[in-house]
Amino acid sequence: MTTPLSDLDVLISKTNLLKCEDSLDLEADASTANTEYKLTLLAKIINTKKFNVKVVQSIPFKAWNPSKGMKIQPLEENCFCITFNHDWDRSRVLVSRPWSIMSSHLVVRDWPPDLTMKEIDFNFSPF
């Protein structure tokens, strides 16, 4: 009878022999990435209550009424990535700040390509 440890050793030795013969080179399209960042905003709802994603996605659509559409994706609790299809809509949202959702302040920020979401300061908002 084999011991569990020896079975594990056999599996490890088999996986060490695995390899992929074909390589795949992945390259980012810098022009697409730059365009995407130019049309993207980050938003955070200032509230300890967790908001329903569907509600957060529907309210800005009604309030902002983007002419070319937009996509709102949740990133973490009460933080969202908003991608517009036209810069005019994005600029109008920034210029028209402040915003609120269900009586809670919505901080809207540019998302510089060299920063992660965690590095964005949501502690102040222009009025």
Coordinates of C-alpha atoms in Angstrom, one line a residue:
M1 CA 0.0 0.0 0.0
T2 CA 1.3 3.4 -0.9
T3 CA 1.5 6.2 1.6
P4 CA -0.2 9.5 0.9
L5 CA 3.2 11.2 0.9
S6 CA 4.5 9.0 -1.9
D7 CA 1.4 9.6 -4.0
L8 CA 2.0 13.3 -3.5
D9 CA 5.6 12.9 -4.6
V10 CA 4.5 11.1 -7.8
L11 CA 2.1 13.9 -8.6
I12 CA 4.7 16.5 -8.0
S13 CA 7.2 14.7 -10.3
K14 CA 4.6 14.4 -13.0
T15 CA 3.7 18.1 -12.9
N16 CA 7.3 19.1 -13.0
L17 CA 7.5 17.4 -16.4
L18 CA 4.7 19.4 -17.8
K19 CA 5.5 22.3 -20.2
C20 CA 4.0 24.3 -22.9
E21 CA 5.8 24.0 -26.2
D22 CA 4.1 27.0 -27.9
S23 CA 4.7 30.4 -26.5
L24 CA 2.3 33.2 -26.7
D25 CA 3.5 36.8 -26.8
L26 CA 1.1 39.4 -25.4
E27 CA 1.4 43.0 -26.1
A28 CA -0.8 45.8 -24.8
D29 CA -2.1 48.3 -27.4
A30 CA -0.9 51.6 -25.9
S31 CA -3.3 53.7 -28.0
T32 CA -6.3 51.8 -26.8
A33 CA -5.2 52.0 -23.2
N34 CA -4.6 55.7 -23.4
T35 CA -8.0 56.3 -25.1
E36 CA -9.7 54.2 -22.4
Y37 CA -8.1 56.2 -19.6
K38 CA -9.1 59.5 -21.1
L39 CA -12.7 58.4 -21.1
T40 CA -12.7 56.9 -17.6
L41 CA -13.6 58.3 -14.2
L42 CA -13.5 56.8 -10.7
A43 CA -16.4 57.3 -8.4
K44 CA -16.9 56.6 -4.7
I45 CA -20.0 56.9 -2.6
I46 CA -19.2 58.4 0.8
N47 CA -21.3 56.2 3.1
T48 CA -20.7 53.3 5.5
K49 CA -23.8 51.6 4.0
K50 CA -23.1 49.2 1.1
F51 CA -25.1 50.3 -2.0
N52 CA -26.8 48.0 -4.5
V53 CA -24.8 47.9 -7.7
K54 CA -27.9 48.0 -9.9
V55 CA -29.1 51.1 -8.2
V56 CA -25.7 52.8 -8.5
Q57 CA -25.7 51.9 -12.2
S58 CA -29.2 53.2 -12.9
I59 CA -29.2 56.6 -11.1
P60 CA -26.2 58.2 -12.9
F61 CA -27.6 57.1 -16.3
K62 CA -30.8 59.0 -15.5
A63 CA -29.0 62.0 -14.0
W64 CA -26.2 62.4 -16.5
N65 CA -28.1 61.1 -19.6
P66 CA -24.9 60.5 -21.6
S67 CA -25.4 61.2 -25.3
K68 CA -23.1 58.3 -26.4
G69 CA -23.6 56.0 -23.4
M70 CA -21.4 54.8 -20.6
K71 CA -20.5 51.7 -18.6
I72 CA -20.4 51.6 -14.8
Q73 CA -18.5 48.7 -13.3
P74 CA -18.1 48.0 -9.5
L75 CA -14.5 47.9 -8.3
E76 CA -14.9 47.4 -4.6
E77 CA -17.6 48.3 -2.1
N78 CA -19.1 51.7 -3.1
C79 CA -16.3 52.3 -5.6
F80 CA -17.0 52.3 -9.4
C81 CA -15.2 52.7 -12.7
I82 CA -17.2 54.8 -15.2
T83 CA -16.2 54.6 -18.8
F84 CA -17.8 57.0 -21.2
N85 CA -18.1 56.6 -25.0
H86 CA -17.5 60.3 -25.6
D87 CA -15.2 62.8 -23.9
W88 CA -18.0 65.5 -23.9
D89 CA -20.1 63.4 -21.6
R90 CA -17.2 62.7 -19.3
S91 CA -16.2 66.4 -19.1
R92 CA -19.8 67.5 -18.4
V93 CA -20.0 65.1 -15.4
L94 CA -16.7 66.5 -14.0
V95 CA -17.7 70.2 -14.5
S96 CA -21.2 69.7 -13.0
R97 CA -19.9 68.3 -9.7
P98 CA -20.9 67.7 -6.9
W99 CA -23.1 64.6 -7.3
S100 CA -25.1 62.5 -4.9
I101 CA -26.7 59.1 -5.0
M102 CA -29.6 58.5 -2.6
S103 CA -28.5 61.5 -0.4
S104 CA -24.9 60.3 -0.2
H105 CA -22.1 62.3 -1.7
L106 CA -20.6 60.8 -4.8
V107 CA -16.9 61.8 -5.3
V108 CA -16.0 61.7 -8.9
R109 CA -12.3 61.8 -10.0
D110 CA -10.1 61.4 -13.1
W111 CA -8.2 58.2 -13.1
P112 CA -4.6 59.0 -14.1
P113 CA -3.0 56.0 -15.9
D114 CA 0.0 55.9 -13.6
L115 CA -2.1 55.5 -10.4
T116 CA -4.0 52.6 -9.0
M117 CA -7.5 53.0 -7.6
K118 CA -6.2 52.8 -4.1
E119 CA -3.9 55.7 -4.7
I120 CA -6.7 58.1 -5.7
D121 CA -7.6 60.6 -3.0
F122 CA -11.4 60.6 -2.4
N123 CA -11.1 62.8 0.7
F124 CA -12.2 66.0 -1.0
S125 CA -14.5 67.0 -3.7
P126 CA -14.8 70.3 -5.7
F127 CA -18.0 72.3 -5.2

